[in-house]
CSV table of C-alpha atoms in Angstrom, one decimal:
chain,number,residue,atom,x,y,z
A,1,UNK,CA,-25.5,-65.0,-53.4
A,2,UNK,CA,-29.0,-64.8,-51.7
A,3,UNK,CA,-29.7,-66.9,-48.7
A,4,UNK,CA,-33.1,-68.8,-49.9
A,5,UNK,CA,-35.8,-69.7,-47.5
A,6,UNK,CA,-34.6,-73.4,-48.2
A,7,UNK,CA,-31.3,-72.4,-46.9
A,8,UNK,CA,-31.2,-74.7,-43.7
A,9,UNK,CA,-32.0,-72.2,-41.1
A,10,UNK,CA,-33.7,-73.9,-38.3
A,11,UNK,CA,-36.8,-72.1,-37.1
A,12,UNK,CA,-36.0,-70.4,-33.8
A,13,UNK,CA,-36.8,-71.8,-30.8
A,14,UNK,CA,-37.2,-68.4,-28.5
A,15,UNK,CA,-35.6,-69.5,-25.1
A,16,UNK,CA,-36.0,-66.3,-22.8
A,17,UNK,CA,-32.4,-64.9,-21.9
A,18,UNK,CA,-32.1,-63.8,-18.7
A,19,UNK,CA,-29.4,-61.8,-19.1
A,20,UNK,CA,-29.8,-58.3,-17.6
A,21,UNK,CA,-27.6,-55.7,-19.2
A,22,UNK,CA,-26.0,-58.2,-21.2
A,23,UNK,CA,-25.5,-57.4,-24.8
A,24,UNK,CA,-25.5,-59.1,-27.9
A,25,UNK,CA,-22.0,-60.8,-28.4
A,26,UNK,CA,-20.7,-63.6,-30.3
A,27,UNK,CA,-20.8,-65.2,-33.0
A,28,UNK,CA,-21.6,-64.0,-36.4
A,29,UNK,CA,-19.8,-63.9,-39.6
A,30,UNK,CA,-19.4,-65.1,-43.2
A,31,UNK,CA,-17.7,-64.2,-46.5
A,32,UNK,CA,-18.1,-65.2,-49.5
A,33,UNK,CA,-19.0,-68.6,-48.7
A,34,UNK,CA,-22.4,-67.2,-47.2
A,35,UNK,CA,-23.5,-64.4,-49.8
A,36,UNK,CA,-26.8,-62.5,-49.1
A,37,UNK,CA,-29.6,-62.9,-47.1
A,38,UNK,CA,-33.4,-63.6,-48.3
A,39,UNK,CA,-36.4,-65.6,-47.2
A,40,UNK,CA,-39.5,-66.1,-48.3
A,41,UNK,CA,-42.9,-64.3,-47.3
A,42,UNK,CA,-45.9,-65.5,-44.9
A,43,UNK,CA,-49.2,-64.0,-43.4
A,44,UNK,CA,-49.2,-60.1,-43.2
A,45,UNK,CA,-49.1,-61.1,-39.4
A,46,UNK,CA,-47.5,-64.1,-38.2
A,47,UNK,CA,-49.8,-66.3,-35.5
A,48,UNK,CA,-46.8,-67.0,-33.0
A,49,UNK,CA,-45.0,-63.4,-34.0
A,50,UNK,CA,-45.3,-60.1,-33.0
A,51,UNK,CA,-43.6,-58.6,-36.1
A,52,UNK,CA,-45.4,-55.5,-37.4
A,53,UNK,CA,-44.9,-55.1,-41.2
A,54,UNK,CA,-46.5,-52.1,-40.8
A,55,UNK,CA,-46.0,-50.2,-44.9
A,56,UNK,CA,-42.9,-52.4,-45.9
A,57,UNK,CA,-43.0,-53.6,-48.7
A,58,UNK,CA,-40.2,-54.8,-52.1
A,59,UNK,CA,-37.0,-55.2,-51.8
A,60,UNK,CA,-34.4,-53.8,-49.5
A,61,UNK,CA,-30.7,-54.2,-49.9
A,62,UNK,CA,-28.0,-53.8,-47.3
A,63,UNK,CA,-24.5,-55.4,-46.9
A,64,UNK,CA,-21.7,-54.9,-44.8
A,65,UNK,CA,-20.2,-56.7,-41.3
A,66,UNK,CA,-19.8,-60.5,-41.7
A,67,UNK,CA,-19.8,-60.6,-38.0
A,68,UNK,CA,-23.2,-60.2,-37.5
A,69,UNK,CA,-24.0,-62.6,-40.6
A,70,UNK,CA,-25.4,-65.4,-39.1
A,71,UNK,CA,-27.6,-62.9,-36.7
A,72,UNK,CA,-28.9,-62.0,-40.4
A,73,UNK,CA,-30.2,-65.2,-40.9
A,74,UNK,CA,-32.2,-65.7,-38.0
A,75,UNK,CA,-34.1,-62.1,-38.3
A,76,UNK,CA,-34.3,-62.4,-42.2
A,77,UNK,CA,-36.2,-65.4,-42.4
A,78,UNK,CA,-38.7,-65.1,-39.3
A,79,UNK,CA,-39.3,-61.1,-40.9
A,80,UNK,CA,-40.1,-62.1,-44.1
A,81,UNK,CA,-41.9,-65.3,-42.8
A,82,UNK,CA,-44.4,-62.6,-41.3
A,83,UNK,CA,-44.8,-59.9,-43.8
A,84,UNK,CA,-45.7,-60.9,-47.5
A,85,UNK,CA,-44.3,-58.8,-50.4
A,86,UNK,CA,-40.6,-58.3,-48.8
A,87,UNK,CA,-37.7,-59.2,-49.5
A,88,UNK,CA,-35.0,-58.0,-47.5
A,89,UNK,CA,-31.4,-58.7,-49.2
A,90,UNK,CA,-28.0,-58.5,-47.0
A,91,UNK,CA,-25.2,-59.4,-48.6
A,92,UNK,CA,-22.6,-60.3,-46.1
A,93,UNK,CA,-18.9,-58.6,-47.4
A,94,UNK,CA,-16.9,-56.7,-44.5
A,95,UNK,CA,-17.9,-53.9,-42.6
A,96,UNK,CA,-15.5,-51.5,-45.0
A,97,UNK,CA,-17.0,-52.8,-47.9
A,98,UNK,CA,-20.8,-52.1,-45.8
A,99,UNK,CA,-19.7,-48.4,-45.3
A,100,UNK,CA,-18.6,-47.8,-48.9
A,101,UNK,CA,-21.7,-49.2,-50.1
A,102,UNK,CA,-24.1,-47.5,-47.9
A,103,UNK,CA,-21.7,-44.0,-48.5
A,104,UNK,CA,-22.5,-44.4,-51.9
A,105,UNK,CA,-26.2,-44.8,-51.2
A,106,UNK,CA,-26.7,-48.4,-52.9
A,107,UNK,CA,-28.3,-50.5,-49.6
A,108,UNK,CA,-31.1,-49.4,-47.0
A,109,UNK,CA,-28.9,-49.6,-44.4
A,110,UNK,CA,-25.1,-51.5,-43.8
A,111,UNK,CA,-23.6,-53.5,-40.8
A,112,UNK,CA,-20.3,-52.3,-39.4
A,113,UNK,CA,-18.4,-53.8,-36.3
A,114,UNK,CA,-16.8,-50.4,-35.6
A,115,UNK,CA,-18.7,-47.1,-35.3
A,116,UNK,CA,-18.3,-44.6,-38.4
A,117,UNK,CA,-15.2,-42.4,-38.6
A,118,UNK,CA,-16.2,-38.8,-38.5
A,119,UNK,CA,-15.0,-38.4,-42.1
A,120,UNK,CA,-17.3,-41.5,-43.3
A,121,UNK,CA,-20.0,-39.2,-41.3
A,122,UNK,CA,-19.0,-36.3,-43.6
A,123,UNK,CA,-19.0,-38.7,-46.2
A,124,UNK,CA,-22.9,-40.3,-45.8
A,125,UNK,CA,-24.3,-36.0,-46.0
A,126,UNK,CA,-23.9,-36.6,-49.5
A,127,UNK,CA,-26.6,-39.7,-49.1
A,128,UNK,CA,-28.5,-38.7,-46.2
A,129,UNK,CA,-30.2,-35.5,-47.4
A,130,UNK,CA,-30.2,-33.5,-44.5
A,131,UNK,CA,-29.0,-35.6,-42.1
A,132,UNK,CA,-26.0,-37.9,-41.6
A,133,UNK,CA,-25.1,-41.6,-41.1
A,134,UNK,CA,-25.7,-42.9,-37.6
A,135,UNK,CA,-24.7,-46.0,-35.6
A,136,UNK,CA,-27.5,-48.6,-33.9
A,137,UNK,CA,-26.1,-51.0,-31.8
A,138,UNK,CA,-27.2,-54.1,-32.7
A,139,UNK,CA,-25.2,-57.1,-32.5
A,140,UNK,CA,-22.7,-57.9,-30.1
A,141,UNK,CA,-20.3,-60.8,-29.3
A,142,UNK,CA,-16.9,-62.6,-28.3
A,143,UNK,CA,-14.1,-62.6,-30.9
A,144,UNK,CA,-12.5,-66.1,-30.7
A,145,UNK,CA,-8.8,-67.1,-31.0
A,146,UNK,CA,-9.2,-69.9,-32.0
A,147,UNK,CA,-6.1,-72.6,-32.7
A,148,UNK,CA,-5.2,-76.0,-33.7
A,149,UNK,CA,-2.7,-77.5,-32.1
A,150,UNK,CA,-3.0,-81.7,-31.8
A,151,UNK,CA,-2.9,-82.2,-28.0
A,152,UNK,CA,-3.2,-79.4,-26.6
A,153,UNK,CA,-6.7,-78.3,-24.8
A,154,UNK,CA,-7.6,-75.3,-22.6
A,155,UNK,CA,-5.0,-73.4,-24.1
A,156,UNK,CA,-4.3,-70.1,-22.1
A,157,UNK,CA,-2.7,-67.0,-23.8
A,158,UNK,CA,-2.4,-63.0,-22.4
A,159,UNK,CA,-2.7,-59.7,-24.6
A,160,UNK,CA,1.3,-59.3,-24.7
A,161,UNK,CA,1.6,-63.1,-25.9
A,162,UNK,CA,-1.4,-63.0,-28.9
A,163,UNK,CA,0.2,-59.5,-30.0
A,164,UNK,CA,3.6,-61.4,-30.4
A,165,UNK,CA,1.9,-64.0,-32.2
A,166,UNK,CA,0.2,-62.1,-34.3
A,167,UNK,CA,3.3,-60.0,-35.2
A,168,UNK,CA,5.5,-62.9,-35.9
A,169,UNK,CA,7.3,-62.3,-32.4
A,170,UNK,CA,6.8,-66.1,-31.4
A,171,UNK,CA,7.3,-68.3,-34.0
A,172,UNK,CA,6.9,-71.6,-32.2
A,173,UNK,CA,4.1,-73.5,-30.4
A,174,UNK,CA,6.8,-74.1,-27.2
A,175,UNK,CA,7.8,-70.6,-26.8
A,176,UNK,CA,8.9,-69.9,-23.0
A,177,UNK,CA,5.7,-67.4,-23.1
A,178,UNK,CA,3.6,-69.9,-23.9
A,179,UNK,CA,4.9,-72.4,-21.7
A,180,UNK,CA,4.8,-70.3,-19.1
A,181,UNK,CA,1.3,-69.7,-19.0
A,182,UNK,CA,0.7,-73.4,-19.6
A,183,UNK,CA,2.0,-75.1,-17.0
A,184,UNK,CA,2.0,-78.9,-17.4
A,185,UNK,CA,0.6,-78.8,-21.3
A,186,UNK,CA,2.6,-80.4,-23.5
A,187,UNK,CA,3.2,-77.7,-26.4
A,188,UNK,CA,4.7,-79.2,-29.3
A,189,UNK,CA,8.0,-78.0,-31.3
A,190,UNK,CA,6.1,-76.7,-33.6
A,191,UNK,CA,5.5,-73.4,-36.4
A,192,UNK,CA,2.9,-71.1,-35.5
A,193,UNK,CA,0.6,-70.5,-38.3
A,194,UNK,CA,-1.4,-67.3,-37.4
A,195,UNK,CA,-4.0,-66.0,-40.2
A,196,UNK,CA,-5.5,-63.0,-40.5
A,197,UNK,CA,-8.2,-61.3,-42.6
A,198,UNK,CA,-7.5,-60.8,-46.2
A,199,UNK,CA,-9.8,-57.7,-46.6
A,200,UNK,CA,-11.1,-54.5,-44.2
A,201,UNK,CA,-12.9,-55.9,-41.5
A,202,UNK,CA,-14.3,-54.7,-38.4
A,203,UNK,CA,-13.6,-57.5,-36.4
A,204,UNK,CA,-9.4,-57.0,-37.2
A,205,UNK,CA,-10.3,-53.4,-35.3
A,206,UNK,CA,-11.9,-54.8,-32.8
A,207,UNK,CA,-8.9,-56.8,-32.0
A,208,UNK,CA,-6.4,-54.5,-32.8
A,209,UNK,CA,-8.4,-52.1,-30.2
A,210,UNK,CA,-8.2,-54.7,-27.3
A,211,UNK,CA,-4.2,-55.5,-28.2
A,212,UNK,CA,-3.9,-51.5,-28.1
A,213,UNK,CA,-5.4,-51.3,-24.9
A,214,UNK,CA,-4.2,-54.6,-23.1
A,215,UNK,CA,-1.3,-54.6,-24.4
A,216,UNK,CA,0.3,-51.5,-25.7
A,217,UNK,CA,4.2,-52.2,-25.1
A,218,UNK,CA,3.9,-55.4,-27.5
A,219,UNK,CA,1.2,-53.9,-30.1
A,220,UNK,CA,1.7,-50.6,-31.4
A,221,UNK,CA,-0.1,-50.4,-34.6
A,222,UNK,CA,-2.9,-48.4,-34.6
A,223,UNK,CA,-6.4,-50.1,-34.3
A,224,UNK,CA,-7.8,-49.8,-38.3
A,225,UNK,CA,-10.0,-52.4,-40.4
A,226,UNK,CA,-6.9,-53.4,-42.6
A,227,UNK,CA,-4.3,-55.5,-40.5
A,228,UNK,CA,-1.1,-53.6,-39.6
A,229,UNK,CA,1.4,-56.3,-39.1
A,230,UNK,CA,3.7,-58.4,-41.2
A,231,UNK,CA,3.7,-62.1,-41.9
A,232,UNK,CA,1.1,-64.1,-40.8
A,233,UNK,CA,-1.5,-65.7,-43.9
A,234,UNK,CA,-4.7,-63.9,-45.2
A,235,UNK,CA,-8.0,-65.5,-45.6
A,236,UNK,CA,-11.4,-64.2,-46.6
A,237,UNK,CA,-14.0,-63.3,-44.0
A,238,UNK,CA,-14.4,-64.5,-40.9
A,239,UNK,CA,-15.5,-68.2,-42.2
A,240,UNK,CA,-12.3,-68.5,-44.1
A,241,UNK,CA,-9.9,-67.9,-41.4
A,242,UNK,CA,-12.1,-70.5,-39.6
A,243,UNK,CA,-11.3,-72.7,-42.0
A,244,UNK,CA,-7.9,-72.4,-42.2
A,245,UNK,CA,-7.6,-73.0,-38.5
A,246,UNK,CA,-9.4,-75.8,-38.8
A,247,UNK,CA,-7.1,-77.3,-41.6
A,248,UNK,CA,-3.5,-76.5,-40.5
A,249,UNK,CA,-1.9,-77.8,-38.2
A,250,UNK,CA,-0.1,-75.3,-36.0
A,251,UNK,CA,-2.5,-72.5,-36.7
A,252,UNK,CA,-4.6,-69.5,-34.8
A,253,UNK,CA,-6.7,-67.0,-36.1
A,254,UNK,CA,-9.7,-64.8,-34.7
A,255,UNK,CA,-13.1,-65.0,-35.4
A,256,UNK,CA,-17.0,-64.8,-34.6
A,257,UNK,CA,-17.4,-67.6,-31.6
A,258,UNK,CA,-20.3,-69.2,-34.2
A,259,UNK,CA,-16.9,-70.2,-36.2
A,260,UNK,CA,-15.6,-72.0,-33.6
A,261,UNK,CA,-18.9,-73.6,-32.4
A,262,UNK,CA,-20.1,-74.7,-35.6
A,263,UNK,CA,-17.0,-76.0,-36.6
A,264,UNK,CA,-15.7,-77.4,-33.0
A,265,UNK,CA,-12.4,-75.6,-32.8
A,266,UNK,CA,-11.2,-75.1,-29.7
A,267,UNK,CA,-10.6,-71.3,-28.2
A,268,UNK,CA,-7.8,-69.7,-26.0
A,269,UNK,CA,-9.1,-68.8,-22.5
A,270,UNK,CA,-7.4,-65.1,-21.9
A,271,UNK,CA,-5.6,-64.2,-19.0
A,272,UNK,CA,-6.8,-60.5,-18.1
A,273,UNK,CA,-5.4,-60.4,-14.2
A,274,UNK,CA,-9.0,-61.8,-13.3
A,275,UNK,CA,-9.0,-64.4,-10.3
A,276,UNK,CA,-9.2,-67.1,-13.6
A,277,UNK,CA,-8.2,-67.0,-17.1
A,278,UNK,CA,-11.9,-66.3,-19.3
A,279,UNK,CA,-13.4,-68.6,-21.5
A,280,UNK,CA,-14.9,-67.0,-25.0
A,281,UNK,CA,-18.7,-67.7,-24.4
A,282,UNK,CA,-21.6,-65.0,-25.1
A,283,UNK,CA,-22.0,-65.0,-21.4
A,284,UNK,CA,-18.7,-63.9,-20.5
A,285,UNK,CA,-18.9,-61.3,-23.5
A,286,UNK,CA,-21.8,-60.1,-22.3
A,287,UNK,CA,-20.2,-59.1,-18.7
A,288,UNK,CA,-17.6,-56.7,-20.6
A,289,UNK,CA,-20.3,-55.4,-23.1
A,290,UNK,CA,-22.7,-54.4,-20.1
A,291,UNK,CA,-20.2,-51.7,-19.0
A,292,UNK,CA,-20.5,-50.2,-22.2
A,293,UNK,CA,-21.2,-46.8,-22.4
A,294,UNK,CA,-22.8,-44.8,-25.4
A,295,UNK,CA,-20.1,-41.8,-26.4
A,296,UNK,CA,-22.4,-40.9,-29.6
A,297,UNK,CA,-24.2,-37.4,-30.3
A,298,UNK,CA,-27.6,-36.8,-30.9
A,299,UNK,CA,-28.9,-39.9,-32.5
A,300,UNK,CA,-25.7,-41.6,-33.0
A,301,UNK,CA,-25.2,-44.6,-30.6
A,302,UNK,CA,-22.2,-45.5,-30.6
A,303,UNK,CA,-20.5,-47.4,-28.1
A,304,UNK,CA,-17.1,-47.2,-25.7
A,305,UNK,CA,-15.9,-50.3,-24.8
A,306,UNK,CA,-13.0,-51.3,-22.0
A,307,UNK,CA,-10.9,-54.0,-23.7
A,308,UNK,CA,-8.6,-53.8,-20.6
A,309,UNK,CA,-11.3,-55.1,-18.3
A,310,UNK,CA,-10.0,-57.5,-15.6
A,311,UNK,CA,-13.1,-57.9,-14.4
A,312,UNK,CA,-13.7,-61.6,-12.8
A,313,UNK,CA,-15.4,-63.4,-15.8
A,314,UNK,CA,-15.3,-60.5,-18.3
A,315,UNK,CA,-14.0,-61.9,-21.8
A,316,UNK,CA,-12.6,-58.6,-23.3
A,317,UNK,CA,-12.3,-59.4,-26.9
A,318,UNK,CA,-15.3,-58.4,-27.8
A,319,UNK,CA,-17.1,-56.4,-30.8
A,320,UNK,CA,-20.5,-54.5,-31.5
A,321,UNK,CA,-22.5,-54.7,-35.1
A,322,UNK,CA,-23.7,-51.5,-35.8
A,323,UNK,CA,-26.8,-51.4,-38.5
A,324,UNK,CA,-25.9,-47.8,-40.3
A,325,UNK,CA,-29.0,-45.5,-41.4
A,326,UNK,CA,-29.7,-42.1,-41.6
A,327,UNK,CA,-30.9,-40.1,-39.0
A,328,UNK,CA,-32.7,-38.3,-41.5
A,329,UNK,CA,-33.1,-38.1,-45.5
A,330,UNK,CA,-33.3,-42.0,-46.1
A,331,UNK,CA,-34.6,-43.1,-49.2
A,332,UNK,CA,-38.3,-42.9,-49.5
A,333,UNK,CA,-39.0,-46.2,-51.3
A,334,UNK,CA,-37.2,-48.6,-48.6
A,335,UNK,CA,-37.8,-45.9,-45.5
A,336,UNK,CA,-40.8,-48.0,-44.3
A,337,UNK,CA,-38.9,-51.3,-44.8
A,338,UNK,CA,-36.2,-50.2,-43.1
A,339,UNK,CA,-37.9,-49.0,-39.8
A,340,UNK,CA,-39.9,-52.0,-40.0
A,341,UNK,CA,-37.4,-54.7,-40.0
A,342,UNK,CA,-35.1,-52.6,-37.5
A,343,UNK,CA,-38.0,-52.1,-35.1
A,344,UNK,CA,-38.2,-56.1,-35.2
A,345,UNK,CA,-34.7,-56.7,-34.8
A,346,UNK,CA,-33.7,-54.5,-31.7
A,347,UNK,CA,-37.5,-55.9,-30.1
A,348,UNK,CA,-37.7,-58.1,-27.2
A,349,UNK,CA,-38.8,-61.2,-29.7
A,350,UNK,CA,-35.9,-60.2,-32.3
A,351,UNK,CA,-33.2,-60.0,-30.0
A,352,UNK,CA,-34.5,-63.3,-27.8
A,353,UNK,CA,-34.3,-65.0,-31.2
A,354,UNK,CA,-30.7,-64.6,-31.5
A,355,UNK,CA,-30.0,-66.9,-28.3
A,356,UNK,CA,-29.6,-70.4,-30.7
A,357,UNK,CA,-27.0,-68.8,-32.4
A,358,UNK,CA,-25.2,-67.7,-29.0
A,359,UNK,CA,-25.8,-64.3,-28.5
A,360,UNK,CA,-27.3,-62.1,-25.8
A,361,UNK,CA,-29.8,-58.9,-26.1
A,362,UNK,CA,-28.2,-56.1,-26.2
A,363,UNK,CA,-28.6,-54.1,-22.5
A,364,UNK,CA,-32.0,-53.0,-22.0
A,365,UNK,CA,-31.0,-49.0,-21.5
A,366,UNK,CA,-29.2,-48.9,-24.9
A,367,UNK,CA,-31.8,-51.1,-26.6
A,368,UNK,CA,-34.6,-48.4,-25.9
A,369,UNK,CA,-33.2,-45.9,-26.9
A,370,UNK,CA,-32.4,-47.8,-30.5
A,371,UNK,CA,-35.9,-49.0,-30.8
A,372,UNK,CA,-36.6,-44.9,-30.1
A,373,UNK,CA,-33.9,-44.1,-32.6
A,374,UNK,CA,-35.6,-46.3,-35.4
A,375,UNK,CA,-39.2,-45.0,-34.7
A,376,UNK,CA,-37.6,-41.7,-35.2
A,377,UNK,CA,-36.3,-42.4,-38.8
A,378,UNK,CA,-37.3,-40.0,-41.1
C-alpha cells in the first residue's frame, strides 16, 4: 500500500531538540497495516525548508525496517512536499524482508534495525558493482514492553524476569519474581500472554541482544531476527503485536515506543542496577544510544551498543534503523534521488523533524560523518 499525501500526517512542527549526543530512538514501526510510503510534490524549493532536490527526480523504491516506519512518514511527505517530480516509495515489511529486497537489487536503498551480516555484505557485491552494502545510522529509539494487565500501573520488570517471560518460564501475572520487584502492586492470578513477532524483524534482535547481554544465565538463544524461543503468540509487525497487547488481557509484547504512545499502553520501567528503575521514553534511550560507538570499516557505520548499561537514567532496550546503500555502484537512475533524500534526512531540519513522533537526532559526531558518507555516494 502507498502512504498518500492525504494520509493524515500532520505537518511537522520543528521544535529544536536539545539533546546533545542523543540519538534517534523510539518509536517507529508498522506492518502490513501501514504499507508504503508516498506524498505528493511541491515547489522545486520549499519557502520554510531547506531541502535541496538537487537532480532527483521519478520514483524511488525502498522497503525494509518497520521500526523506523513512522520516521518514514514524516521525511516522505515534507521531501516530496519540496521537490516536484518525486516520488519516493517505502514499503514498510521487516528489516529481513528490507535486506532481501535491497540484496536482490529491487529498492534504492532498505531499512534494517541490525547492521548487515558479513555474508549479506558478500551478498549485496552482486548489486553494488564495485562496492558493497553499507550501514547509515539513521533512526534510533526505545523498544517498549508493553503489557496489559487491569490494575496494575508502573509495572517494573529486570532482564532475568522478561527473559523468563518470554521463554514461557513464568506463566502467571503473580509470580514471586514479579512480586518481588513490585512491592505493594496488586498482581493478579492471572495467564501471561506474551507475543512476539511473526516474521524476521530487527527489533526481535535488538531484544534478543539486550536479554543476551543483561541477562545471559536466563536467555541463551542467540540474538537473530527470527525468535528463538517456544510458546508465546505471533503477530505481524510491530503494530500487530501492539495490538494484541492492547486487546488481551494478561498480555506483553515489545515494540516501537510510537505503539505504545499512540495507542496508550502502558510500558514496563526496567530495572538495570541504576539508583531507579528506567522509564521507556526517547530521552532515556537517547542516554544509552550516546555511548554508542561506530565498529564499521571504511564507509560502513555501524554501531556497538551496551545493552548492559546501568547507567542512572539509561533505558537499555534500545535499537538503531540503518538506511542500507552502496558505498559504491548504485543504480544510476535513482543515485541522485537517493543522495538527495538521505542528505535531507540525516540534516539538522530532517532529523529535528522527527521530534513529534518522539525521537531524538542521532549524536552530532556520527551524524557528520553520515551526511559525509551520503555526499560520497557514488
Amino acid at each position: 500500500m502507498k502512504l498518500q499525501r492525504n494520509n493524515g500526517l500532520r505537518a511537522t512542527a520543528l521544535a529544536a531538540l536539545a539533546v546533545s549526543g542523543a540519538l534517534v530512538l523510539t518509536a517507529c514501526g508498522s506492518d502490513n497495516n501501514a504499507g508504503d510510503t508516498t506524498g505528493g510534490a511541491g515547489d522545486k524549493t520549499a519557502a520554510a525548508s531547506n531541502i535541496k532536490c538537487d537532480d532527483a527526480k521519478g520514483q524511488l523504491m525502498a522497503s525494509g525496517s518497520s521500526a523506523q516506519k513512522n520516521a518514514m512518514d514524516l521525511w516522505v511527505k515534507n521531501y516530496m512536499a519540496a521537490c516536484t517530480g518525486v516520488e519516493i516509495n517505502y514499503k514498510s515489511s521487516s528489516s529481513g524482508e528490507g535486506i532481501v529486497a535491497f540484496n536482490q537489487g529491487t529498492v534504492g536503498f532498505a531499512g534494517s534495525d541490525s547492521a548487515l551480516k558479513p555474508e549479506e555484505v558478500a551478498e549485496s557485491k552482486k548489486i553494488c558493482s564495485g562496492g558493497q552494502g553499507i550501514n547509515l545510522p539513521m533512526v534510533g529509539g526505545p523498544i517498549a514492553i508493553g503489557y496489559n494487565v487491569p490494575g496494575v500501573e508502573n509495572l517494573v520488570l529486570d532482564a532475568p524476569t522478561i527473559a523468563k517471560i518470554f521463554n514461557s518460564e513464568i506463566k502467571k501475572w503473580n509470580d514471586p519474581a514479579i512480586a518481588k520487584l513490585n512491592p505493594g502492586a496488586k498482581l493478579p492470578d492471572m495467564a501471561i500472554q506474551a507475543f512476539h513477532r511473526s516474521e524476521d524483524s530487527g527489533t526481535t534482535q535488538n531484544l534478543g541482544k539486550y536479554l543476551g547481554k543483561a541477562a545471559p544465565d536466563a536467555w541463551k538463544y542467540e540474538a537473530e531476527k527470527k525468535w528463538p524461543a517456544k510458546g508465546g503468540q505471533a503477530a505481524s509487525g510491530s503494530a500487530g503485536v501492539a495490538a494484541q497487547v492492547k486487546q488481551v488481557e494478561g498480555a506483553i509484547g515489545y515494540f516501537e515506543l510510537s505503539y505504545a504512545t499512540s495507542q496508550s499502553i502502558p510500558t514496563v520501567d526496567i530495572s538495570t542496577g541504576a539508583a531507579a528503575p528506567v522509564k521507556a521514553t526517547s530521552e532515556n534511550a537517547s542516554k544509552a544510544i550516546a555511548a554508542a560507538k561506530v565498529e564499521g570499516t571504511g564507509k560502513d557505520l555501524a554501531l556497538k551498543l551496551d545493552y548492559a548499561t546501568k547507567a542512572d537514567g539509561a533505558y537499555p532496550i534500545v535499537l538503531v534503523t540503518y538506511e542500507i546503500v552502496c558505498d559504491k555502484g548504485n543504480k544510476a537512475d535513482t543515485l541522485s534521488t537517493v543522495k538527495s533524500f538521505l542528505t535531507y534526512t540525516a540534516s539538522d531540519e530532517g532529523q529535528k523533524v522527527l521530534s513529534e513522533a518522539g525521537y531524538a537526532p542521532i549524536p552530532a559526531e556520527i551524524n557528520a560523518k553520515v551526511r559525509e558518507t551520503v555526499n560520497s555516494l557514488s
